[in-house]
Each structure stands twice: as structure tokens, then as C-alpha cells.
Amino acid sequence: MPDQRLPGSSPGGRWRVRRAAVLVPVAVVLAAGALIAGVLSASAPASRNSPAPSPAAAEPARPAPSAAPTAVPTFDRGARSTDDPASLWVVVNKKRPLTPPDFAPTDLADVPVPHVYEPKLRQEASVAAVAMFAGITEATGLSLQSQSAYRGFEAQTRVYDRAVRANGQASADAAIARPGSSEHQTGLALDISSVPSRCALSACFADTPHGRWLAANAWRYGFLLRYPADKVAITGYEFEPWHFRYIGVQLAGEMHRTRVSTLEEFFGLPAAPDYD
């Protein structure tokens, strides 16, 4: 048993304490023991089996206030005219000829890109076309060229008449717009082919890397693939994966977002499979 002497006591002192303790009455010892036991019991940790005191009921956590949802602005389909031939959103088809039929844009500009025939487009469309041609080269290393762009009333007359003489009017109407009803006359349409040329002005252009890139990315530059393969009954023209119409980034982005592929459907206009 370890020494229980007081700090600083000597062995002699220890013996003196023990001898003195013998003289203490038994009742005093018992009372002191009870007092010490009570103190130890009060200071001892609670038994593992003793139930822990129940804490006060905590308040339920309050959810953090969430930010108000951001409303998506409603696209204004009436922001531009679909009838005015000078509008970027003009809808031209077999049932919606230009008014006047010999309309000519006043802001035609050269399009400084590789080309078969020297192209002109309206100023805004020209800038966008240059950016798109640069975009495909930057993204893929591929190159595009303009096959055909603005054609005035007289030029469109020559193209249409030549097609009628070659293949008949029904065949011509399926592929070539009559003068006064052509998107090319608006200065907003561009026929595109690859460099080197492959499947130019043919449906197989859709299967080339150039055609696939245009179909997936032209909307980013404000262009619309105007005559999709599954919308012939709406547009009135055979599939033309090379024909892109400039409509501006705002409208092109909204049509891409809503997955509507024709101007007729987007603006709720009648289909135009045939001329009246």
C-alpha cells in the first residue's frame, strides 16, 4: 500500500500520525468516513447505466430562404415584321411573295470569303457569314465557300426559266423559287459548299463533315437551315442542306432552344407546299 503521508512529512511524522489515530474515538472515525464517502459519491462520474438527463427540446432547423427563381424572358415574336421584305424576320415562300416583287435591299455588302460566284449579302448577314466561315476552320480545320448569295429579281428570273426549260415547271418549282418569291432576293440567303468542293448543291452535302458542322452550329451565328428534310410539306422545297438563311442570333437561338425548325411553324403561318 503506497504511503499516505502528507506532503512534506517525514517517515517519523508518518508514525506519529498513526499512533495518534489510535486515540481517536470510533464514532468520530465513522462520521468522517461517511462524510468522505458522500463527497466522493457527489464528485464521481455518473454510472454508464444511469439515464442521461434529457436536454431541452431543440428547435427544428429552419430552412434557409431560397432565391426567387429567375424568370425566362418571353420571346417577343412580334418584335420584327414577317411581312416587310427589309426585315430580318421576313418569311418568304410560295404563298408569301415579296412586296414589291422586285424588292432589292439597300445595304448589300461584299462577303469576303472563298466563293464560286462573288457573293453579296446584307451588311449584318455578311459579317455573320464571315464569322461562321472562320468558326468552322477554327473548330475543325475545314473550309467553306459561298456557292451563291444575293440574286435580284432579274437574276432569279434567269435561273428559274433555265430550270423550267431543262426539267419542266413542276420540277423547277420543287427546287427553284419563282422570281419575287426567293429568299436569295432578300439578301439574307446563302448557299454553301465545301473546300474542296464535294456534294455541292446536293442532298449528300448533309453527310459531309462540313454539312454536319453547319447543321449543328449555324444557329450560333444567326443562320437557319431553311429547308429541312422532314419539312418539305411545310416549306414547299426539297431538302437543301446547303441553303442557310440569316435571321439573326436572337431568333436563331430561340428556334434552336424550342426545337422549331421552320419559320412557318415558329410564327404560326400557313404551310406553303404549292403556289396559289
Coordinates of C-alpha atoms in Angstrom, one line a residue, residues 136-254:
I136 CA -15.6 26.1 -88.8
T137 CA -12.0 26.5 -89.7
E138 CA -11.0 27.3 -86.1
A139 CA -13.1 24.5 -84.7
T140 CA -12.3 21.7 -87.2
G141 CA -9.7 22.9 -89.7
L142 CA -12.3 22.6 -92.5
S143 CA -13.1 25.3 -95.0
L144 CA -16.3 26.5 -96.7
Q145 CA -17.1 28.6 -99.7
S146 CA -20.1 30.5 -100.9
Q147 CA -21.8 28.9 -103.8
S148 CA -24.5 31.6 -104.3
A149 CA -25.8 34.5 -102.3
Y150 CA -27.9 37.5 -103.3
R151 CA -29.8 37.2 -106.6
G152 CA -32.0 40.1 -107.7
F153 CA -35.3 39.8 -109.5
E154 CA -33.8 39.6 -113.0
A155 CA -31.1 37.1 -111.9
Q156 CA -33.7 34.9 -110.3
T157 CA -35.9 35.1 -113.4
R158 CA -33.0 33.7 -115.5
V159 CA -32.3 30.9 -113.0
Y160 CA -35.9 29.8 -112.8
D161 CA -36.6 30.0 -116.5
R162 CA -33.5 27.9 -117.2
A163 CA -34.7 25.2 -114.8
V164 CA -38.2 25.2 -116.4
R165 CA -36.7 24.7 -119.8
A166 CA -34.5 21.9 -118.6
N167 CA -36.9 19.9 -116.4
G168 CA -40.4 21.4 -116.7
Q169 CA -42.2 23.7 -114.4
A170 CA -43.2 21.2 -111.7
S171 CA -39.6 20.1 -111.3
A172 CA -38.4 23.7 -111.2
D173 CA -41.0 24.7 -108.6
A174 CA -39.8 21.9 -106.3
A175 CA -36.2 23.3 -106.3
I176 CA -36.2 26.9 -107.5
A177 CA -38.2 29.8 -106.3
R178 CA -40.1 31.9 -108.8
P179 CA -38.8 35.4 -109.2
G180 CA -40.3 37.6 -106.4
S181 CA -40.6 34.6 -104.1
S182 CA -37.0 33.8 -103.5
E183 CA -35.1 34.2 -100.2
H184 CA -32.0 34.9 -102.2
Q185 CA -33.7 38.1 -103.4
T186 CA -33.8 39.4 -99.7
G187 CA -30.0 39.4 -99.4
L188 CA -30.3 37.1 -96.4
A189 CA -29.8 33.6 -98.0
L190 CA -26.5 31.8 -98.7
D191 CA -25.8 28.6 -100.5
I192 CA -22.7 27.0 -99.1
S193 CA -20.4 24.3 -100.3
S194 CA -17.1 22.8 -99.1
V195 CA -13.5 23.4 -100.0
P196 CA -12.5 21.3 -101.8
S197 CA -16.0 21.0 -103.4
R198 CA -17.9 17.9 -102.5
C199 CA -21.6 17.2 -102.9
A200 CA -22.2 20.9 -103.9
L201 CA -25.9 21.7 -104.1
S202 CA -26.8 18.1 -103.4
A203 CA -28.5 16.3 -100.6
C204 CA -25.3 14.3 -99.8
F205 CA -23.8 17.6 -98.5
A206 CA -25.6 16.8 -95.3
D207 CA -23.4 13.8 -94.8
T208 CA -20.1 15.6 -95.2
P209 CA -18.2 17.0 -92.1
H210 CA -18.9 20.5 -93.4
G211 CA -22.6 19.8 -93.7
R212 CA -22.8 18.2 -90.3
W213 CA -21.0 21.1 -88.6
L214 CA -23.3 23.7 -90.3
A215 CA -26.4 21.8 -89.3
A216 CA -25.2 21.8 -85.6
N217 CA -23.7 25.2 -85.3
A218 CA -25.1 27.7 -87.9
W219 CA -27.7 28.9 -85.3
R220 CA -24.8 30.3 -83.2
Y221 CA -24.1 32.8 -86.0
G222 CA -27.7 33.6 -86.7
F223 CA -28.3 31.3 -89.6
L224 CA -31.1 28.8 -90.1
L225 CA -31.0 25.6 -92.2
R226 CA -34.1 26.8 -94.1
Y227 CA -35.3 23.7 -95.9
P228 CA -35.0 20.6 -93.6
A229 CA -35.5 17.1 -95.0
D230 CA -38.6 16.4 -92.9
K231 CA -40.4 19.7 -93.6
V232 CA -40.9 19.6 -97.4
A233 CA -44.7 19.7 -96.8
I234 CA -44.2 22.9 -94.8
T235 CA -41.6 24.8 -96.9
G236 CA -42.6 23.5 -100.3
Y237 CA -38.9 22.8 -101.2
E238 CA -36.8 19.7 -101.4
F239 CA -34.2 19.1 -98.7
E240 CA -31.4 21.7 -99.2
P241 CA -28.7 21.1 -96.6
W242 CA -26.6 23.8 -98.3
H243 CA -29.2 26.7 -98.1
F244 CA -28.9 28.8 -95.0
R245 CA -31.0 31.9 -94.2
Y246 CA -29.8 34.6 -91.9
I247 CA -32.4 35.5 -89.3
G248 CA -30.2 37.0 -86.5
V249 CA -28.8 35.4 -83.4
Q250 CA -31.8 36.2 -81.2
L251 CA -34.3 34.4 -83.4
A252 CA -31.9 31.6 -84.4
G253 CA -31.2 30.9 -80.7
E254 CA -34.9 30.8 -79.8

